[in-house]
Short mmCIF file of C-alpha atoms and ligand atoms in Angstrom, two decimals:
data_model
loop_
_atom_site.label_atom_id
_atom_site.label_comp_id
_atom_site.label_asym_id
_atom_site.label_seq_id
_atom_site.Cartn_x
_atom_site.Cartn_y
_atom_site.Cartn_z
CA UNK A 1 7.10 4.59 3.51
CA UNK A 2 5.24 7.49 1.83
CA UNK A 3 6.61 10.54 1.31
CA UNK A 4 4.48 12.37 3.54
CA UNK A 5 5.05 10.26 6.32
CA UNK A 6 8.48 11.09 5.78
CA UNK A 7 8.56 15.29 5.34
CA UNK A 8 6.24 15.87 8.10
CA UNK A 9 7.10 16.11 11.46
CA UNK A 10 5.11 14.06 13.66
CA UNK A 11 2.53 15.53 16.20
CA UNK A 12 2.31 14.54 20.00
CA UNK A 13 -1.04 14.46 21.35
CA UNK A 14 -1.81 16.30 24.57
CA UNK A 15 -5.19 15.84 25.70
CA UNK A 16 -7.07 18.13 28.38
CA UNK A 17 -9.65 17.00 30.03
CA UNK A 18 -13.10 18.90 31.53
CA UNK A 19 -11.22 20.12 34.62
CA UNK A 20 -8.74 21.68 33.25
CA UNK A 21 -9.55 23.50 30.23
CA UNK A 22 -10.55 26.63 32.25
CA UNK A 23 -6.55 27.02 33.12
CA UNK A 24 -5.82 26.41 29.17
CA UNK A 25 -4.25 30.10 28.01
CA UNK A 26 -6.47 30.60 25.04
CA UNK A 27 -9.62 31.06 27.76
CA UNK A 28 -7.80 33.04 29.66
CA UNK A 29 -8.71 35.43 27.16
CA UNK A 30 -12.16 35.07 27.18
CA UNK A 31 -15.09 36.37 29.64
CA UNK A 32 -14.93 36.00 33.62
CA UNK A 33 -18.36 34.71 33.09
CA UNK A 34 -17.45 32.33 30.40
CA UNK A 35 -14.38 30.89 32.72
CA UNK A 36 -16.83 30.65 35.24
CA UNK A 37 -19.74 28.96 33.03
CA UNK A 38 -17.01 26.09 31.91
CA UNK A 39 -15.98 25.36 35.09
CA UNK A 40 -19.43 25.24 36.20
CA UNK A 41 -20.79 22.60 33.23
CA UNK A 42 -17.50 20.78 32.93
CA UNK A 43 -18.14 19.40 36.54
CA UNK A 44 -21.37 17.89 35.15
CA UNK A 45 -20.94 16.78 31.26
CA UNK A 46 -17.44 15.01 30.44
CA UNK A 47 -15.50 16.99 28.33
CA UNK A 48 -12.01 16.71 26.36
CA UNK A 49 -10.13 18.13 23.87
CA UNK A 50 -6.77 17.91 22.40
CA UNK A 51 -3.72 20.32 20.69
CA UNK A 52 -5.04 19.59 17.32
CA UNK A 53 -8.02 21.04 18.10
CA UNK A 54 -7.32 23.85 20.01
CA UNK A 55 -4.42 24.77 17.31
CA UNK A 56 -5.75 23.89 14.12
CA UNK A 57 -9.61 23.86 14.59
CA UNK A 58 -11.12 26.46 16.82
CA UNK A 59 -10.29 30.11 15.70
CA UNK A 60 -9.98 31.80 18.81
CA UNK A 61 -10.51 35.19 17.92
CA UNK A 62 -14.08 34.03 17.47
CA UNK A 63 -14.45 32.02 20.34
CA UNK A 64 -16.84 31.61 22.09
CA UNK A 65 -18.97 32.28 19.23
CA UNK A 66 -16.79 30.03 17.14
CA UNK A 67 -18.87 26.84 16.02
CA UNK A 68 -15.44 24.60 16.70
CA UNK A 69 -15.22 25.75 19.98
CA UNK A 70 -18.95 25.54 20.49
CA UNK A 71 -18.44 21.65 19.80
CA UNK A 72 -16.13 20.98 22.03
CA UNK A 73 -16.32 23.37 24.60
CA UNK A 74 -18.47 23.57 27.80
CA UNK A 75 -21.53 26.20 27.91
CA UNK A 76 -23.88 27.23 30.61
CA UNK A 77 -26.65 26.74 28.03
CA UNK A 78 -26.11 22.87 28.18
CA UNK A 79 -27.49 22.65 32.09
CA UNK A 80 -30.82 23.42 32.69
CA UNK A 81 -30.80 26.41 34.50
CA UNK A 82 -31.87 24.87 38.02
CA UNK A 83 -29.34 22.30 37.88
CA UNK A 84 -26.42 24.95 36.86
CA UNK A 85 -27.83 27.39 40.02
CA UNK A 86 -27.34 24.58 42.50
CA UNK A 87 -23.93 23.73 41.43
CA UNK A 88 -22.89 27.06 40.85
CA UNK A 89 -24.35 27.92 44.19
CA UNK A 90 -21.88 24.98 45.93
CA UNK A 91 -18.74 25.88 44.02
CA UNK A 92 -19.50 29.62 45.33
CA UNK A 93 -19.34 28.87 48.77
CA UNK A 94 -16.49 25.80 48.85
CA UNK A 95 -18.91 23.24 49.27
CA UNK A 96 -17.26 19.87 50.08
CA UNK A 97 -16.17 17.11 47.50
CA UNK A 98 -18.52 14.74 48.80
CA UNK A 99 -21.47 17.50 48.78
CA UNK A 100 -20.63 18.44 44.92
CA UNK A 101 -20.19 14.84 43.48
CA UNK A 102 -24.00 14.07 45.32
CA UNK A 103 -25.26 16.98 43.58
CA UNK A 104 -23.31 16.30 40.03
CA UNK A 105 -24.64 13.01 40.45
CA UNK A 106 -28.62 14.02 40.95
CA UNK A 107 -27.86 15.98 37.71
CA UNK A 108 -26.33 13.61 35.28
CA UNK A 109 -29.46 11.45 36.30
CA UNK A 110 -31.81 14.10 34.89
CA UNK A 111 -30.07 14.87 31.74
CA UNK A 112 -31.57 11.59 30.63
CA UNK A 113 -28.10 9.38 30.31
CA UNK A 114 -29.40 6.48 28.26
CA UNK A 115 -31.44 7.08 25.42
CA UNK A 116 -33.64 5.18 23.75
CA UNK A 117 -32.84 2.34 26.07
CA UNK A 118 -29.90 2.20 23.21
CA UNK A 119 -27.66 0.08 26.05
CA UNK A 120 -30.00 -3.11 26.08
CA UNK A 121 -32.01 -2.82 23.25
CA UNK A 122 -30.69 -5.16 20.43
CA UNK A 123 -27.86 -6.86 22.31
CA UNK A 124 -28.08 -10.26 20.62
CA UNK A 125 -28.08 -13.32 23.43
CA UNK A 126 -26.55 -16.16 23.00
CA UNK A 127 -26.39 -19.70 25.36
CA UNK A 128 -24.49 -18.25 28.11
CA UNK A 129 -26.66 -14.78 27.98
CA UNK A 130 -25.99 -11.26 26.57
CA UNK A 131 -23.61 -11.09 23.89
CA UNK A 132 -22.77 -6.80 25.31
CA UNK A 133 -20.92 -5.07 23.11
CA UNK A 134 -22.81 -5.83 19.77
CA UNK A 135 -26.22 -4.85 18.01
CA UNK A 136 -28.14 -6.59 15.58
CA UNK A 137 -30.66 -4.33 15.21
CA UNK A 138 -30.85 -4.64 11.46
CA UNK A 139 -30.96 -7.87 9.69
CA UNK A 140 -27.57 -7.09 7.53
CA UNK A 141 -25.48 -4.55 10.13
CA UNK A 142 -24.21 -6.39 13.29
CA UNK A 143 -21.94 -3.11 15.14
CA UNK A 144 -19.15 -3.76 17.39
CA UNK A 145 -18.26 -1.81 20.27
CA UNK A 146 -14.73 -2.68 21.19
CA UNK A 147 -13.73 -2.27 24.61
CA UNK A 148 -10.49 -0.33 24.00
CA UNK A 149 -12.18 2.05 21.77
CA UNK A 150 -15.06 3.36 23.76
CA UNK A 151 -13.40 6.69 23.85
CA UNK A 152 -12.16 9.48 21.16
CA UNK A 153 -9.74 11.80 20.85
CA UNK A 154 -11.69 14.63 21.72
CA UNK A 155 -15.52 14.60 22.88
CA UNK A 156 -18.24 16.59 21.00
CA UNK A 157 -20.66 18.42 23.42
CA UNK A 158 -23.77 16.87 21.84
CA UNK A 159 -22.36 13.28 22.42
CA UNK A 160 -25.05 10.72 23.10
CA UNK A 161 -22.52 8.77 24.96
CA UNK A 162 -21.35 10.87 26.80
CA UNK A 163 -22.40 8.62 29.84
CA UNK A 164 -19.97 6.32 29.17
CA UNK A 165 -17.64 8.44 29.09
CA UNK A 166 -17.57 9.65 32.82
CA UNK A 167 -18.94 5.85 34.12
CA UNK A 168 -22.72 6.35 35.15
CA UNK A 169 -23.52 3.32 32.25
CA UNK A 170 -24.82 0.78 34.50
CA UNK A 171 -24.16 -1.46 31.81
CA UNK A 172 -20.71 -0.95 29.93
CA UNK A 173 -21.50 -1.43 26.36
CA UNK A 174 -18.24 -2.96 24.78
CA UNK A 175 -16.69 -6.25 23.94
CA UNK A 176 -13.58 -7.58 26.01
CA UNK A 177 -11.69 -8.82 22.55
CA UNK A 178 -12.50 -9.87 19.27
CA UNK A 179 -13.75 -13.47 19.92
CA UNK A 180 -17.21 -12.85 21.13
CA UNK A 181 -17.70 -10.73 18.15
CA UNK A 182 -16.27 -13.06 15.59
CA UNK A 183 -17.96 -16.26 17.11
CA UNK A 184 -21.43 -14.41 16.64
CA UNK A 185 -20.67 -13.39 12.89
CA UNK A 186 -19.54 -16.94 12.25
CA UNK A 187 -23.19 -18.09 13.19
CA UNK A 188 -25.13 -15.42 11.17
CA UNK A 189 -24.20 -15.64 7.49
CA UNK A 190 -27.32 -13.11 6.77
CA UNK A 191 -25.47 -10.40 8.00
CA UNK A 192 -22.89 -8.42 4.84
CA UNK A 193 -21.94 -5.44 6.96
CA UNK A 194 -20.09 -5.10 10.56
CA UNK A 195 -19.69 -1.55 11.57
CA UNK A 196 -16.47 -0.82 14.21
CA UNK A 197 -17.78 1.86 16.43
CA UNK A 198 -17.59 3.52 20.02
CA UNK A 199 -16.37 5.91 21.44
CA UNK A 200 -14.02 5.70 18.32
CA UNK A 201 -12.33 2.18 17.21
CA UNK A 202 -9.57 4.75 15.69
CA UNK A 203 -8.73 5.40 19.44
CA UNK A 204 -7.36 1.79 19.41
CA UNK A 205 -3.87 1.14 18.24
CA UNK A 206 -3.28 -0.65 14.84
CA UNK A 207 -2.23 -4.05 16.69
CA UNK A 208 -5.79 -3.97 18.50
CA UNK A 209 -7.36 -3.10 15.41
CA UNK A 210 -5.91 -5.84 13.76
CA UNK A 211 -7.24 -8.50 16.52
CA UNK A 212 -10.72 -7.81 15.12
CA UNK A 213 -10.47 -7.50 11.20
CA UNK A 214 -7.16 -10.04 9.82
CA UNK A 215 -9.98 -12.72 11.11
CA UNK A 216 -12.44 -11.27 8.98
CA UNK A 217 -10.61 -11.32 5.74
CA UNK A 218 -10.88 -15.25 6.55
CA UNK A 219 -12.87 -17.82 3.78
CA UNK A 220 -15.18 -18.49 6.60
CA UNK A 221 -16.39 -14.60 6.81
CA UNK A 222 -16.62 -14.32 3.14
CA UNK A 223 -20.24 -12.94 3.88
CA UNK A 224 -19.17 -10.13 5.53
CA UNK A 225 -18.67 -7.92 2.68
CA UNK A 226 -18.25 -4.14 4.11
CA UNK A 227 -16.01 -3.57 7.56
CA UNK A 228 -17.29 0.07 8.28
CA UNK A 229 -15.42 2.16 11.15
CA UNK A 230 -17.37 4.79 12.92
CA UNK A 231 -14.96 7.10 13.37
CA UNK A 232 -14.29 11.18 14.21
CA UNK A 233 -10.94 10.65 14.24
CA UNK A 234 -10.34 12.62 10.87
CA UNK A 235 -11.75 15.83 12.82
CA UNK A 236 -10.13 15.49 16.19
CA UNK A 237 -6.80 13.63 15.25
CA UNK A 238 -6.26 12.91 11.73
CA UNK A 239 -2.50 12.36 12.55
CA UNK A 240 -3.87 8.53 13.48
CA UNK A 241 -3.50 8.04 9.81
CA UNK A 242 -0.41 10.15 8.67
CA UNK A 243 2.59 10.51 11.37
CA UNK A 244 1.10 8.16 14.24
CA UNK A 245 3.59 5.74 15.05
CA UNK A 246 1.33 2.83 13.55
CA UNK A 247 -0.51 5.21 10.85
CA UNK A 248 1.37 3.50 8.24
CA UNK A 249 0.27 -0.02 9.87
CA UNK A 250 -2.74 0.97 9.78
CA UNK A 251 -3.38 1.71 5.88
CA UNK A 252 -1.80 -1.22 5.21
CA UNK A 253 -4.18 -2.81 6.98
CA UNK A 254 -7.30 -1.54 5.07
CA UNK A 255 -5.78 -2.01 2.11
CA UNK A 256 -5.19 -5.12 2.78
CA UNK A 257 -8.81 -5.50 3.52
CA UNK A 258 -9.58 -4.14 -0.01
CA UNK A 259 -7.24 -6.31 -1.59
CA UNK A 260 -9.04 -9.64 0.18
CA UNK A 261 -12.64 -8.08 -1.57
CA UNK A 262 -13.99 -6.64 0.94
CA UNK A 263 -15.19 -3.01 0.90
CA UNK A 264 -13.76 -0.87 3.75
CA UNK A 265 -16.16 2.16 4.49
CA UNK A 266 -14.29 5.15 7.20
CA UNK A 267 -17.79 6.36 8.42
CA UNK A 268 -16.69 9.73 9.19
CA UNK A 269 -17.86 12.32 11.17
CA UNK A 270 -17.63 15.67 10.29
CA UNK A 271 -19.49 18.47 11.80
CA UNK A 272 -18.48 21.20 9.95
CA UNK A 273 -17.06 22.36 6.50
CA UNK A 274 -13.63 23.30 8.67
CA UNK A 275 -12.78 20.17 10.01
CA UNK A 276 -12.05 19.05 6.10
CA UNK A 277 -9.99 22.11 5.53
CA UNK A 278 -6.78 21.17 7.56
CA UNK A 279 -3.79 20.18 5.84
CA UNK A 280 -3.66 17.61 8.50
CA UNK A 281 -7.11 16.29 7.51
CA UNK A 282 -6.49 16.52 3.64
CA UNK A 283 -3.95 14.46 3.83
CA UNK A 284 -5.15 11.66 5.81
CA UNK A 285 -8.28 11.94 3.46
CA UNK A 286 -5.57 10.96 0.73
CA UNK A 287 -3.95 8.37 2.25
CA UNK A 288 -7.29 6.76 3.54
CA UNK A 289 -8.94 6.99 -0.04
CA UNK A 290 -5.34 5.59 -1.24
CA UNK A 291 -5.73 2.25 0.46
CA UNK A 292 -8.93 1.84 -1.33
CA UNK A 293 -11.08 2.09 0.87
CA UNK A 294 -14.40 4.77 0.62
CA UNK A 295 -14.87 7.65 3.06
CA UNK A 296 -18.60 8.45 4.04
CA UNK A 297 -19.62 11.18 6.17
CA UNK A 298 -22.34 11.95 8.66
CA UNK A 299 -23.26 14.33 11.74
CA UNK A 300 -25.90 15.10 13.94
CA UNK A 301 -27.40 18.72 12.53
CA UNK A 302 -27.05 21.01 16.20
CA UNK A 303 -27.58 24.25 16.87
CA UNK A 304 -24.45 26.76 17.50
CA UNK A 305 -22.14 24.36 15.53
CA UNK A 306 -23.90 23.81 12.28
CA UNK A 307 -27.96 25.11 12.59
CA UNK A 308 -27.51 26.68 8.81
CA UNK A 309 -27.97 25.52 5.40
CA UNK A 310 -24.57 26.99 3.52
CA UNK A 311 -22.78 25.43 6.33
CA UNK A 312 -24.01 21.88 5.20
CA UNK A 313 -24.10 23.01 1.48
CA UNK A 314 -20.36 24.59 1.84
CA UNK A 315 -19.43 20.72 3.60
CA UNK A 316 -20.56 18.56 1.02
CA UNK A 317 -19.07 20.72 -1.74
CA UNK A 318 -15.58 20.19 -0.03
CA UNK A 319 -16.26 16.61 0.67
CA UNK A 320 -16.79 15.78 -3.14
CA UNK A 321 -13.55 17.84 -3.82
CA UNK A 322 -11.91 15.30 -1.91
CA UNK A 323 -13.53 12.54 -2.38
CA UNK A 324 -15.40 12.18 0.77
CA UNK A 325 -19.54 10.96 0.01
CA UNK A 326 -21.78 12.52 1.78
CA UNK A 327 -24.20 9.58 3.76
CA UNK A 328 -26.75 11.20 6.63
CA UNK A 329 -27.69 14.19 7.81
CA UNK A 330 -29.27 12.82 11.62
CA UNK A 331 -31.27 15.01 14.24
CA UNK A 332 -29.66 15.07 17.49
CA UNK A 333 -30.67 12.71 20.21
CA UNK A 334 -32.46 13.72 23.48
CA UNK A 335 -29.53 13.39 25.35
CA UNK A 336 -27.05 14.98 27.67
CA UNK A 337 -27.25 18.83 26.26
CA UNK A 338 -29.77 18.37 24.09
CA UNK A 339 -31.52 21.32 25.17
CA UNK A 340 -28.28 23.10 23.99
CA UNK A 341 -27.95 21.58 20.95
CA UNK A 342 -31.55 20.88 19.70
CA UNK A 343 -33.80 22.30 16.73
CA UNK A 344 -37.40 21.39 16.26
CA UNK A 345 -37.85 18.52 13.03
CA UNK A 346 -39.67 21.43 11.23
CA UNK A 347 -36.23 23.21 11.04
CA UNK A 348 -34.27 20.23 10.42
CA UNK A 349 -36.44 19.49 7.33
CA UNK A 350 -36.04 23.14 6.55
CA UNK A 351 -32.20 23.45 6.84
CA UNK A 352 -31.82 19.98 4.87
CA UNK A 353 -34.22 21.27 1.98
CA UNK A 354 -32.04 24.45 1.93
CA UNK A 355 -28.60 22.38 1.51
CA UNK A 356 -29.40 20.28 -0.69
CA UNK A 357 -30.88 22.66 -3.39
CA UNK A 358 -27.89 24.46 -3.35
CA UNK A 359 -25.10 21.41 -4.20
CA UNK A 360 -24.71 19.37 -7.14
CA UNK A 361 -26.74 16.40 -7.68
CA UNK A 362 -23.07 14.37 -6.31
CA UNK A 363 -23.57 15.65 -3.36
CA UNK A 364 -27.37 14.54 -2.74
CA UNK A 365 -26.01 11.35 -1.34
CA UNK A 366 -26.31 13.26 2.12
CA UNK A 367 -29.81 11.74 3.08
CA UNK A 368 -31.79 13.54 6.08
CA UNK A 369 -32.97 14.56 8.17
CA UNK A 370 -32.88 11.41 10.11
CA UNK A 371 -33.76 9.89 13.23
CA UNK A 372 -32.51 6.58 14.47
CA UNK A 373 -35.15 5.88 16.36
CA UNK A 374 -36.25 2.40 18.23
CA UNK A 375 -38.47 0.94 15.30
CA UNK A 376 -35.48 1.97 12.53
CA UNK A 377 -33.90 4.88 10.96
CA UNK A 378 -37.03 7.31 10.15
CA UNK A 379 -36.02 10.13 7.32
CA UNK A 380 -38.53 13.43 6.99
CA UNK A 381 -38.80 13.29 3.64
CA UNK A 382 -40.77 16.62 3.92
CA UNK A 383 -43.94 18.58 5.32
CA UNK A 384 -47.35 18.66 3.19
CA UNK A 385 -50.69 19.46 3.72
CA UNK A 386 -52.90 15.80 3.21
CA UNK A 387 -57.14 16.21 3.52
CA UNK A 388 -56.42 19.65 4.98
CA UNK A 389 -54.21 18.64 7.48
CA UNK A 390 -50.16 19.51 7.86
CA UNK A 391 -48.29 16.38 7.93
CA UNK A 392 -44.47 15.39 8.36
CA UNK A 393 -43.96 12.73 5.35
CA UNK A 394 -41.57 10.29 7.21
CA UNK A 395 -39.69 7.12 5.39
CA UNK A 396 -38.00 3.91 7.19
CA UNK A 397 -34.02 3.69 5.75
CA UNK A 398 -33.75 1.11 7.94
CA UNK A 399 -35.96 -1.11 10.28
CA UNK A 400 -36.31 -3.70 12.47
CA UNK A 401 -38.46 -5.42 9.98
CA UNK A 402 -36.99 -5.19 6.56
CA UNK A 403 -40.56 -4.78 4.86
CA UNK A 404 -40.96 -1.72 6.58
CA UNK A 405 -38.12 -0.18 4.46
CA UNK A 406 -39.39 2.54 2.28
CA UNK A 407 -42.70 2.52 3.05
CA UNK A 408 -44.29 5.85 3.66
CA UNK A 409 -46.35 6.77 6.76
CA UNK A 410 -47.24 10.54 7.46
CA UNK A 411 -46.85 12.11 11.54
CA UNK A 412 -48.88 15.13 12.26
CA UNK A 413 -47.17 18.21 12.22
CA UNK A 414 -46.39 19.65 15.56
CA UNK A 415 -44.14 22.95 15.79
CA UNK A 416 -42.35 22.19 18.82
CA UNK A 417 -41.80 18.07 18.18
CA UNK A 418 -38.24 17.37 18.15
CA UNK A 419 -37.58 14.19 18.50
CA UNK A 420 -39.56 11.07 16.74
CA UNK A 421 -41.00 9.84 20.06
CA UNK A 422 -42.78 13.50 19.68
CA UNK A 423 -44.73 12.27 16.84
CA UNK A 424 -48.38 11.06 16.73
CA UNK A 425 -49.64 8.83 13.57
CA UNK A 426 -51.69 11.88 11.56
CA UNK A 427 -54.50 9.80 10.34
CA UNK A 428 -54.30 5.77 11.76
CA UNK A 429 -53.82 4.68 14.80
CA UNK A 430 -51.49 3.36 15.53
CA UNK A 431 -48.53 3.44 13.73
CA UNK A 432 -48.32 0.67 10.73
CA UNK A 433 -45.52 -1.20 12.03
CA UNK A 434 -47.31 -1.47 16.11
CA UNK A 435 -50.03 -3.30 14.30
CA UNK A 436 -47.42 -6.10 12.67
CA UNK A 437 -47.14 -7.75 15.95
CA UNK A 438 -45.01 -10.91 14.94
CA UNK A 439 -42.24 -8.91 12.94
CA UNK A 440 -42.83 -5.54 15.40
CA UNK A 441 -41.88 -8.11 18.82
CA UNK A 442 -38.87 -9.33 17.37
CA UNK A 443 -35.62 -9.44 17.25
CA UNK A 444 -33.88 -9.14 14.39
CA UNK A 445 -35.33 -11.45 11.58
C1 PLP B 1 -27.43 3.43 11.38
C2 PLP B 1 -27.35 2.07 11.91
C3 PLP B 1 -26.86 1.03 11.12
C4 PLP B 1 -26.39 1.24 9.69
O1 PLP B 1 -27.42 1.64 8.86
P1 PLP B 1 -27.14 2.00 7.34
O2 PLP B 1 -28.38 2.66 6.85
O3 PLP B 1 -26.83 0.71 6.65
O4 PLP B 1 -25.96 2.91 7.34
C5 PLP B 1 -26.82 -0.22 11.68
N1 PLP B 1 -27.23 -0.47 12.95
C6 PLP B 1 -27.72 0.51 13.71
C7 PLP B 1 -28.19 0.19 15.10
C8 PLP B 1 -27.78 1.81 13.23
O5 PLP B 1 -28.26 2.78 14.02
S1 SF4 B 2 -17.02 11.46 18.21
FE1 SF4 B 2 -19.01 10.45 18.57
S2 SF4 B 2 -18.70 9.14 20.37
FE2 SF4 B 2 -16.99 10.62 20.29
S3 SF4 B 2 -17.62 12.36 21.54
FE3 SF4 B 2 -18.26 12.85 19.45
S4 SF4 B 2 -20.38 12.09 19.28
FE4 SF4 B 2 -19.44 11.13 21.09
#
């Protein structure tokens, strides 16, 4: 055992859910109205945080203007006002249980629960029908959704699964056990990477986690060459690789996926420079980059939590100090609280822009802003005037169609777009990859 698993004292987790964070004792200090307001959402959007975070992340004496506890914490921003009237208006007069949930329920159903059709687009089928729980969206990337990880340790507000999370997914998105998964990666030796992701596959004990990757490290996987894990795990709970009971099982266990060749990638997500400045975090940070295996990070770019440049700029410069690689900078999908948590691209392109002139050229690994959108992963590499017209210069990282990768294609400019389904082809119609019908129909090549 390590030394640090031995001096520190481990930490219990006590989660709290939605309902009962207005009772927790660091809002009782806060606003009547803001007691109210979380009550009020909370009802609505699924919510949960943990001691960690309430101890070591969120600095109260800022809250609620605190960008930790604007993260994780419920605001009447995040319903549009209608919807947070009508439910306001039945809490206020002791409407009945049965009366609230019909009311919660109209609303989840117009804060647009499932999108980009992400639930059965790119499910791969197989003989006996849908293979749920895994995407092969792109030709070397197959994810995994394991069924004992759709959930995390603590949920952000901006989470674009956040209907899973309170049940309204008509269609659960997750694989019963490893077999399915491993039976599907046998057959497709064109695919190098699997990515492990949820909820948070970190939720899962080490045993579980196990299941899916000794079988990997197998001769007859020797294609799959990188096992990412999607993970925020290193924000909300980064005792799961320190004092956990099965931390130390754990590390083993990627480094004993290093030591079989294969190159184990913690896909972390980190939302703000403060998350990496726990000692909790640090050290897990350590012990993860110990095992050998290569921490890259990525977050959505929201307003309240991270809407400024230094903020990304101050995060990357702490990432490099420990190692960490920066990997995307995404926009935030039209989800849930969007409304809360959105910016228009022209700002995203702005605030990127902004960060990255500021860090070292090691930290320009963060690529962004970027949209995973339904045709691929769409990056704004920037806004230009082309034949007298403003223009968004957009890139494919990824696509459906590997050709499509790299090329660039220009969107016309538009103020208040903020999303990439806001986006109209500047010059041709229509876009370049709608008119390469074979390759634009299909699945995965
Ligand atoms: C982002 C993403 C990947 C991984 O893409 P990389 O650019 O290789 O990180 C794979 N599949 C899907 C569906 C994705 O959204
Ligand atoms: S860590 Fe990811 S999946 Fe979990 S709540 Fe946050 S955004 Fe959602």
């Amino acid at each position: 055992m390590s030394v640090q698993a031995t001096t520190t004292r481990a930490m219990k987790m006590r989660a709290v859910p939605g309902a009962r964070l207005a009772r927790l004792p660091q809002v009782q200090r806060l606003d009547d109205a803001v007691r109210r307001d979380i009550e009020i959402v909370s009802s609505v959007l699924p919510f949960k945080v943990n001691n960690y975070v309430l101890e070591e992340l969120i600095d109260w004496d800022r809250a609620p203007d605190d960008p930790l506890y604007r993260l994780t914490f419920p605001d009447r921003g995040m319903l549009p006002e209608p919807v947070y009237e009508e439910i306001a208006a039945l809490v206020g007069r002791g409407a009945g249980r049965e009366e609230l949930r019909g009311a919660v329920d109209r609303a989840r159903r117009q804060l647009n629960p499932h999108p980009g059709d992400q639930l059965q687009a790119n499910v791969p089928q197989s003989q006996s029908g849908a293979l749920n729980g895994l995407q092969h969206k792109y030709r070397e990337t197959v994810l995994v959704f394991p069924g004992q990880g759709q959930t995390c340790h603590a949920y952000c507000g901006y989470c674009f699964r956040w209907a899973q999370f309170i049940g309204v997914a008509e269609l659960k998105q997750a694989v019963s056990g490893p077999e399915q998964a491993l039976g599907y990666l046998a057959q497709h030796p064109e695919v190098s990477d699997v990515l492990f992701t949820g909820g948070d596959p970190m939720i899962m004990s080490t045993d579980r986690l196990r299941a899916y990757l000794a079988p990997l490290l197998e001769p007859r996987f020797e294609h799959i060459r990188n096992i990412r894990f999607g993970t925020k795990a290193l924000s909300y709970w980064p005792y799961r690789f320190t004092t956990d009971d099965d931390a130390e099982d754990l590390l083993r266990l990627m480094e004993q996926a290093s030591a079989r060749g294969r190159h184990v990638a913690v896909m972390a997500h980190f939302s703000h420079h403060r998350e990496l400045e726990t000692d909790a975090c640090r050290q897990a940070v350590r012990r993860i980059r110990d095992t050998g295996a290569v921490i890259r990070a990525q977050a959505p770019l929201v307003r309240h939590v991270n809407d400024d440049a230094s903020v990304w700029a101050q995060m990357w410069r702490t990432m490099t100090g420990l190692g960490v690689v920066p990997y995307y900078m995404f926009v935030e999908r039209d989800t849930g609280a969007s409304q809360y948590f959105e910016l228009p691209l022209h700002r995203a392109v702005s605030v990127y822009r902004d960060a990255i002139s500021q860090v070292s050229g090691l930290e320009r690994t963060a690529r962004g802003p970027v949209m995973s959108a339904s045709p691929g992963k769409v990056v704004i590499d920037g806004i230009v005037q082309v034949a007298g017209q403003d223009v968004f210069c957009c890139r494919f990282l990824q696509a459906r169609n590997p050709d499509w990768v790299g090329r660039p294609f220009f969107a016309k400019f538009d103020e208040h777009a903020v999303w990439f389904d806001d986006l109209k082809p500047a010059f041709d119609e229509p876009w370049f990859w709608q008119s390469d019908a074979p390759a634009g129909a299909g699945a995965p090549l």
